[in-house]
GROMACS .gro file of C-alpha atoms in nm:
model
  315
    1MET     CA    1  11.930  11.741   1.083
    2LYS     CA    2  11.843  12.080   1.222
    3ARG     CA    3  11.669  12.178   1.049
    4ILE     CA    4  10.701  12.689   0.071
    5LEU     CA    5  10.531  13.057  -0.177
    6LEU     CA    6  10.374  13.265  -0.363
    7PRO     CA    7  10.018  13.193  -0.253
    8ILE     CA    8   9.820  13.261  -0.568
    9LEU     CA    9   9.580  12.965  -0.569
   10TRP     CA   10   9.501  12.730  -0.284
   11GLY     CA   11   9.286  12.417  -0.270
   12PHE     CA   12   9.192  12.189   0.017
   13SER     CA   13   9.081  11.829   0.022
   14VAL     CA   14   8.762  11.714   0.186
   15CYS     CA   15   8.955  11.633   0.503
   16GLY     CA   16   9.095  11.987   0.509
   17LEU     CA   17   9.458  11.877   0.513
   18ALA     CA   18   9.582  11.874   0.156
   19GLU     CA   19   9.691  12.187  -0.025
   20THR     CA   20   9.734  12.251  -0.395
   21VAL     CA   21  10.046  12.461  -0.439
   22ALA     CA   22  10.011  12.689  -0.738
   23LEU     CA   23  10.366  12.811  -0.766
   24LYS     CA   24  10.698  12.672  -0.652
   25PRO     CA   25  10.938  12.870  -0.435
   26GLU     CA   26  11.256  12.957  -0.619
   27SER     CA   27  11.476  13.016  -0.314
   28MET     CA   28  11.496  12.962   0.059
   29ALA     CA   29  11.691  13.052   0.371
   30TYR     CA   30  11.735  12.807   0.659
   31VAL     CA   31  11.886  12.972   0.965
   32LEU     CA   32  11.861  12.813   1.310
   33GLN     CA   33  12.120  13.035   1.476
   34ALA     CA   34  11.984  13.370   1.368
   35ASP     CA   35  12.199  13.565   1.612
   36SER     CA   36  12.495  13.479   1.387
   37LEU     CA   37  12.356  13.695   1.106
   38ALA     CA   38  12.410  14.035   1.268
   39ALA     CA   39  12.519  14.212   1.585
   40SER     CA   40  12.168  14.282   1.717
   41ARG     CA   41  11.824  14.128   1.703
   42GLU     CA   42  11.690  14.431   1.517
   43ALA     CA   43  11.966  14.402   1.259
   44VAL     CA   44  11.892  14.030   1.216
   45VAL     CA   45  11.528  14.110   1.141
   46GLU     CA   46  11.636  14.369   0.884
   47ARG     CA   47  11.876  14.128   0.717
   48LEU     CA   48  11.617  13.852   0.696
   49ALA     CA   49  11.358  14.093   0.562
   50SER     CA   50  11.591  14.206   0.285
   51CYS     CA   51  11.745  13.868   0.197
   52GLY     CA   52  11.525  13.814  -0.110
   53ARG     CA   53  11.433  13.452  -0.035
   54ASP     CA   54  11.086  13.310  -0.099
   55VAL     CA   55  11.086  13.085   0.208
   56ILE     CA   56  11.264  13.142   0.537
   57VAL     CA   57  11.294  12.864   0.796
   58LEU     CA   58  11.376  12.985   1.147
   59ASP     CA   59  11.385  12.830   1.489
   60ALA     CA   60  11.068  12.926   1.674
   61ALA     CA   61  11.282  13.138   1.906
   62TYR     CA   62  11.552  13.393   1.834
   63ASN     CA   63  11.728  13.275   2.151
   64THR     CA   64  11.657  13.094   2.477
   65ALA     CA   65  11.608  13.409   2.687
   66ALA     CA   66  11.281  13.480   2.865
   67LYS     CA   67  11.167  13.693   2.572
   68GLY     CA   68  11.343  13.475   2.317
   69PRO     CA   69  11.057  13.368   2.087
   70TRP     CA   70  11.006  13.569   1.769
   71THR     CA   71  10.727  13.821   1.806
   72VAL     CA   72  10.430  13.865   1.576
   73GLU     CA   73  10.570  14.205   1.478
   74GLU     CA   74  10.916  14.069   1.394
   75LEU     CA   75  10.776  13.790   1.179
   76ALA     CA   76  10.546  14.034   1.000
   77LYS     CA   77  10.842  14.257   0.917
   78ILE     CA   78  11.045  13.963   0.788
   79ARG     CA   79  10.751  13.839   0.581
   80GLN     CA   80  10.681  14.180   0.430
   81GLY     CA   81  11.033  14.199   0.289
   82LYS     CA   82  10.919  14.009  -0.020
   83ALA     CA   83  10.577  13.961  -0.174
   84GLY     CA   84  10.438  13.613  -0.119
   85ARG     CA   85  10.712  13.514   0.126
   86ARG     CA   86  10.640  13.252   0.390
   87VAL     CA   87  10.822  13.217   0.720
   88LEU     CA   88  10.827  12.867   0.870
   89ALA     CA   89  10.905  12.757   1.226
   90TYR     CA   90  11.155  12.478   1.276
   91VAL     CA   91  11.033  12.216   1.526
   92SER     CA   92  11.193  11.879   1.599
   93ILE     CA   93  10.920  11.620   1.654
   94GLY     CA   94  11.125  11.300   1.666
   95GLU     CA   95  11.387  11.386   1.928
   96ALA     CA   96  11.388  11.566   2.262
   97GLU     CA   97  11.643  11.847   2.289
   98ASP     CA   98  11.794  11.922   2.629
   99TYR     CA   99  11.806  12.298   2.559
  100ARG     CA  100  11.429  12.332   2.509
  101PRO     CA  101  11.195  12.468   2.779
  102TYR     CA  102  11.021  12.133   2.823
  103TRP     CA  103  11.343  11.950   2.920
  104GLN     CA  104  11.378  11.843   3.284
  105LYS     CA  105  11.726  11.800   3.432
  106ASN     CA  106  11.628  11.480   3.611
  107TRP     CA  107  11.561  11.310   3.279
  108ASP     CA  108  11.937  11.254   3.247
  109ALA     CA  109  12.099  11.418   3.548
  110ASP     CA  110  12.438  11.253   3.501
  111LYS     CA  111  12.435  11.329   3.128
  112ASP     CA  112  12.546  10.980   3.032
  113GLY     CA  113  12.308  10.974   2.736
  114LYS     CA  114  12.076  10.725   2.904
  115PRO     CA  115  11.740  10.823   3.059
  116ASP     CA  116  11.737  10.821   3.439
  117ALA     CA  117  11.476  10.628   3.637
  118SER     CA  118  11.273  10.948   3.678
  119ALA     CA  119  11.263  11.014   3.303
  120PRO     CA  120  10.932  10.976   3.118
  121ALA     CA  121  10.869  10.650   2.932
  122PHE     CA  122  10.887  10.821   2.593
  123LEU     CA  123  11.253  10.919   2.637
  124ASN     CA  124  11.509  10.696   2.468
  125THR     CA  125  11.887  10.716   2.439
  126GLU     CA  126  12.090  11.014   2.322
  127ASN     CA  127  12.165  11.041   1.952
  128PRO     CA  128  12.543  10.981   1.934
  129ASP     CA  129  12.572  11.216   1.636
  130TRP     CA  130  12.396  11.510   1.807
  131LYS     CA  131  12.484  11.571   2.171
  132GLY     CA  132  12.188  11.683   2.377
  133ASN     CA  133  11.936  11.528   2.137
  134TYR     CA  134  11.752  11.223   2.266
  135ARG     CA  135  11.547  10.981   2.062
  136VAL     CA  136  11.185  10.954   2.169
  137ARG     CA  137  10.901  10.708   2.133
  138PHE     CA  138  10.722  10.965   1.922
  139TRP     CA  139  10.393  10.773   1.908
  140GLN     CA  140  10.339  10.794   2.284
  141SER     CA  141  10.080  11.042   2.405
  142GLU     CA  142  10.298  11.197   2.675
  143TRP     CA  143  10.552  11.311   2.416
  144GLN     CA  144  10.279  11.442   2.190
  145LYS     CA  145  10.122  11.632   2.480
  146ILE     CA  146  10.452  11.816   2.518
  147MET     CA  147  10.494  11.897   2.151
  148LEU     CA  148  10.142  11.999   2.053
  149PRO     CA  149  10.151  12.318   2.264
  150ALA     CA  150  10.468  12.406   2.069
  151VAL     CA  151  10.262  12.376   1.752
  152ASP     CA  152   9.998  12.604   1.903
  153GLN     CA  153  10.268  12.855   1.992
  154VAL     CA  154  10.415  12.888   1.643
  155VAL     CA  155  10.065  12.942   1.501
  156GLN     CA  156  10.003  13.213   1.761
  157GLN     CA  157  10.338  13.374   1.686
  158GLY     CA  158  10.227  13.429   1.329
  159PHE     CA  159  10.443  13.177   1.143
  160ASP     CA  160  10.305  13.074   0.804
  161GLY     CA  161  10.391  12.710   0.853
  162ILE     CA  162  10.597  12.454   1.039
  163TYR     CA  163  10.915  12.278   0.925
  164LEU     CA  164  10.929  11.937   1.092
  165ASP     CA  165  11.263  11.778   1.167
  166ILE     CA  166  11.344  11.419   1.265
  167VAL     CA  167  11.045  11.285   1.077
  168ASP     CA  168  11.278  10.998   0.991
  169ALA     CA  169  11.286  10.894   1.360
  170PHE     CA  170  11.090  10.582   1.268
  171GLU     CA  171  11.400  10.443   1.096
  172PHE     CA  172  11.576  10.394   1.431
  173TYR     CA  173  11.297  10.161   1.540
  174GLU     CA  174  11.299   9.965   1.216
  175TYR     CA  175  11.638   9.817   1.301
  176ASP     CA  176  11.604   9.454   1.405
  177ALA     CA  177  11.873   9.346   1.651
  178VAL     CA  178  11.818   8.978   1.574
  179SER     CA  179  11.869   8.998   1.200
  180LYS     CA  180  12.102   9.297   1.239
  181ASP     CA  181  11.928   9.474   0.955
  182TRP     CA  182  11.660   9.734   0.892
  183GLN     CA  183  11.309   9.613   0.814
  184ASP     CA  184  11.078   9.836   0.612
  185ASN     CA  185  10.734   9.858   0.772
  186ARG     CA  186  10.848   9.687   1.089
  187VAL     CA  187  10.552   9.669   1.326
  188ASN     CA  188  10.546   9.857   1.655
  189SER     CA  189  10.430   9.618   1.927
  190GLU     CA  190  10.280   9.909   2.122
  191THR     CA  191  10.049  10.026   1.843
  192GLY     CA  192  10.014   9.720   1.622
  193ARG     CA  193  10.106   9.911   1.306
  194PRO     CA  194  10.435   9.991   1.130
  195TYR     CA  195  10.655  10.257   1.287
  196ARG     CA  196  10.640  10.460   0.966
  197GLN     CA  197  10.261  10.463   0.986
  198ASP     CA  198  10.293  10.586   1.344
  199MET     CA  199  10.499  10.876   1.211
  200ILE     CA  200  10.246  10.955   0.940
  201ALA     CA  201   9.975  10.959   1.207
  202TRP     CA  202  10.189  11.194   1.421
  203VAL     CA  203  10.240  11.437   1.133
  204GLU     CA  204   9.868  11.423   1.062
  205THR     CA  205   9.790  11.510   1.424
  206ILE     CA  206  10.018  11.814   1.397
  207ALA     CA  207   9.866  11.921   1.066
  208LYS     CA  208   9.511  11.899   1.197
  209ARG     CA  209   9.605  12.088   1.513
  210ALA     CA  210   9.764  12.377   1.324
  211ARG     CA  211   9.511  12.398   1.041
  212ALA     CA  212   9.219  12.409   1.282
  213LYS     CA  213   9.350  12.758   1.362
  214ASN     CA  214   9.499  12.850   1.024
  215PRO     CA  215   9.366  12.646   0.727
  216ARG     CA  216   9.651  12.773   0.506
  217PHE     CA  217   9.923  12.663   0.744
  218TRP     CA  218  10.210  12.489   0.565
  219VAL     CA  219  10.342  12.158   0.698
  220ILE     CA  220  10.683  12.072   0.554
  221PRO     CA  221  10.858  11.756   0.678
  222GLN     CA  222  11.234  11.724   0.641
  223ASN     CA  223  11.377  11.399   0.497
  224ALA     CA  224  11.202  11.060   0.536
  225ALA     CA  225  11.126  11.058   0.162
  226ALA     CA  226  11.010  10.695   0.181
  227LEU     CA  227  10.690  10.813   0.348
  228LEU     CA  228  10.592  10.971   0.015
  229GLN     CA  229  10.482  10.627  -0.098
  230ASP     CA  230  10.172  10.689   0.111
  231LYS     CA  231   9.913  10.887  -0.090
  232LYS     CA  232   9.740  11.023   0.220
  233TYR     CA  233  10.072  11.157   0.347
  234ARG     CA  234  10.145  11.326   0.013
  235GLN     CA  235   9.804  11.492   0.023
  236MET     CA  236   9.854  11.607   0.380
  237ILE     CA  237  10.190  11.781   0.349
  238SER     CA  238  10.266  12.106   0.166
  239GLY     CA  239  10.602  11.998   0.028
  240ILE     CA  240  10.923  11.841   0.158
  241GLY     CA  241  11.275  11.944   0.255
  242VAL     CA  242  11.556  11.699   0.179
  243GLU     CA  243  11.915  11.719   0.300
  244ASP     CA  244  12.236  11.580   0.149
  245LEU     CA  245  12.095  11.467  -0.185
  246LEU     CA  246  12.307  11.638  -0.452
  247VAL     CA  247  12.636  11.689  -0.270
  248LYS     CA  248  12.875  11.459  -0.087
  249GLY     CA  249  13.139  11.679   0.073
  250LYS     CA  250  13.360  11.813  -0.206
  251ARG     CA  251  13.190  11.626  -0.491
  252LEU     CA  252  12.851  11.589  -0.650
  253SER     CA  253  12.648  11.280  -0.569
  254ARG     CA  254  12.651  11.001  -0.822
  255GLU     CA  255  12.328  10.910  -0.997
  256THR     CA  256  12.321  10.574  -0.820
  257GLU     CA  257  12.340  10.752  -0.482
  258MET     CA  258  12.040  10.972  -0.560
  259ARG     CA  259  11.814  10.741  -0.761
  260HIS     CA  260  11.631  10.582  -0.468
  261VAL     CA  261  11.535  10.910  -0.299
  262ILE     CA  262  11.454  11.089  -0.624
  263GLY     CA  263  11.206  10.812  -0.706
  264PHE     CA  264  11.007  10.905  -0.397
  265LEU     CA  265  11.038  11.280  -0.459
  266GLU     CA  266  10.900  11.247  -0.811
  267LYS     CA  267  10.572  11.124  -0.660
  268LEU     CA  268  10.531  11.451  -0.475
  269LYS     CA  269  10.656  11.661  -0.765
  270ALA     CA  270  10.385  11.504  -0.983
  271GLU     CA  271  10.128  11.648  -0.746
  272GLY     CA  272  10.266  11.998  -0.795
  273LYS     CA  273  10.420  12.034  -0.451
  274PRO     CA  274  10.763  12.188  -0.393
  275ILE     CA  275  11.082  11.995  -0.325
  276LEU     CA  276  11.335  12.194  -0.124
  277LEU     CA  277  11.689  12.056  -0.127
  278ILE     CA  278  11.943  12.157   0.136
  279ASP     CA  279  12.303  12.058   0.076
  280TYR     CA  280  12.624  12.134   0.264
  281PRO     CA  281  12.913  12.148   0.015
  282LYS     CA  282  13.273  12.162   0.133
  283SER     CA  283  13.396  12.317  -0.191
  284ASP     CA  284  13.275  12.630  -0.370
  285SER     CA  285  13.384  12.480  -0.702
  286ILE     CA  286  13.081  12.250  -0.721
  287HIS     CA  287  12.813  12.514  -0.654
  288ALA     CA  288  12.732  12.585  -1.019
  289ALA     CA  289  12.704  12.217  -1.108
  290ALA     CA  290  12.482  12.150  -0.807
  291PHE     CA  291  12.243  12.429  -0.909
  292ASP     CA  292  12.238  12.295  -1.264
  293GLN     CA  293  12.145  11.950  -1.135
  294ALA     CA  294  11.867  12.091  -0.915
  295ALA     CA  295  11.727  12.286  -1.211
  296LYS     CA  296  11.718  11.971  -1.426
  297LEU     CA  297  11.525  11.792  -1.154
  298GLY     CA  298  11.286  12.084  -1.108
  299PHE     CA  299  11.377  12.125  -0.740
  300SER     CA  300  11.481  12.433  -0.541
  301LEU     CA  301  11.827  12.420  -0.383
  302LEU     CA  302  11.996  12.584  -0.087
  303LEU     CA  303  12.372  12.549  -0.041
  304THR     CA  304  12.467  12.646   0.313
  305ASP     CA  305  12.671  12.557   0.622
  306ARG     CA  306  12.568  12.255   0.824
  307GLU     CA  307  12.548  12.464   1.143
  308LEU     CA  308  12.282  12.677   0.968
  309THR     CA  309  12.430  13.008   1.075
  310THR     CA  310  12.428  13.186   0.737
  311LEU     CA  311  12.191  13.266   0.453
  312GLY     CA  312  12.391  13.049   0.214
  313GLU     CA  313  12.315  13.058  -0.158
  314SER     CA  314  11.983  12.952  -0.305
  315ARG     CA  315  11.794  12.928  -0.630
   0.00000   0.00000   0.00000
């Protein structure tokens, strides 16, 4: 969780959502705590501008201060550091984060991880793996009314695209308490369609919203590779980011551990769209082998820290 370029040729489908990516990015940076890169905001901008990466994913804001969001001028300077570079804004669309401006204290005043009576209907329980992050009923209009202005903001800031996290939120709702198992394409009683189709519709809403203002705006979901089975979804997105595929701690992943996800990724690769892998190794000794594996697959790879405080290593 938490968390592409060389725009030579572009093509759009009749619906205006699909892009044809002419060239693949060869490297990326993914930094959500940019203030860890240098002692001052100005120095951070300089370091990002000179980092040499094709794609840079940043939180929409440098920090949570009143003037925290990245400015148009800062993003332009970062972008101009390398020809063809694209700078993407990280936005979580499947969980509510209690450190974001939209959060209201009375949604969980006692901080027990359970929504209070005054909380909106879309708010669900806290994610036990990420304190301060609450699952949401992402298909509900009240949640989407909160998030769509955030999409408008990153377009106005001058980002080249959006990097969507928690696209795999539908998986939480596919768990069936009766059978005690996950059910692919489990139907949402509120919408009458599978939860994963609700997520595809949500991503489509975001894509249409952003591309109405910037037709070349990139939409990159993170994880949820199973959605790539849907042709419309593949046409809509600009590529995909995938975490924890090649590396498991101090070792490389086994072929049997990767096969299922790679099968989905190959569908998108066949359409000429970039696959961006992000792995978090706990041993430097496996870096070379991980990059070799990524090259064989034809995917770009970033090896970095899970807190996303550094530039890491990418190619």
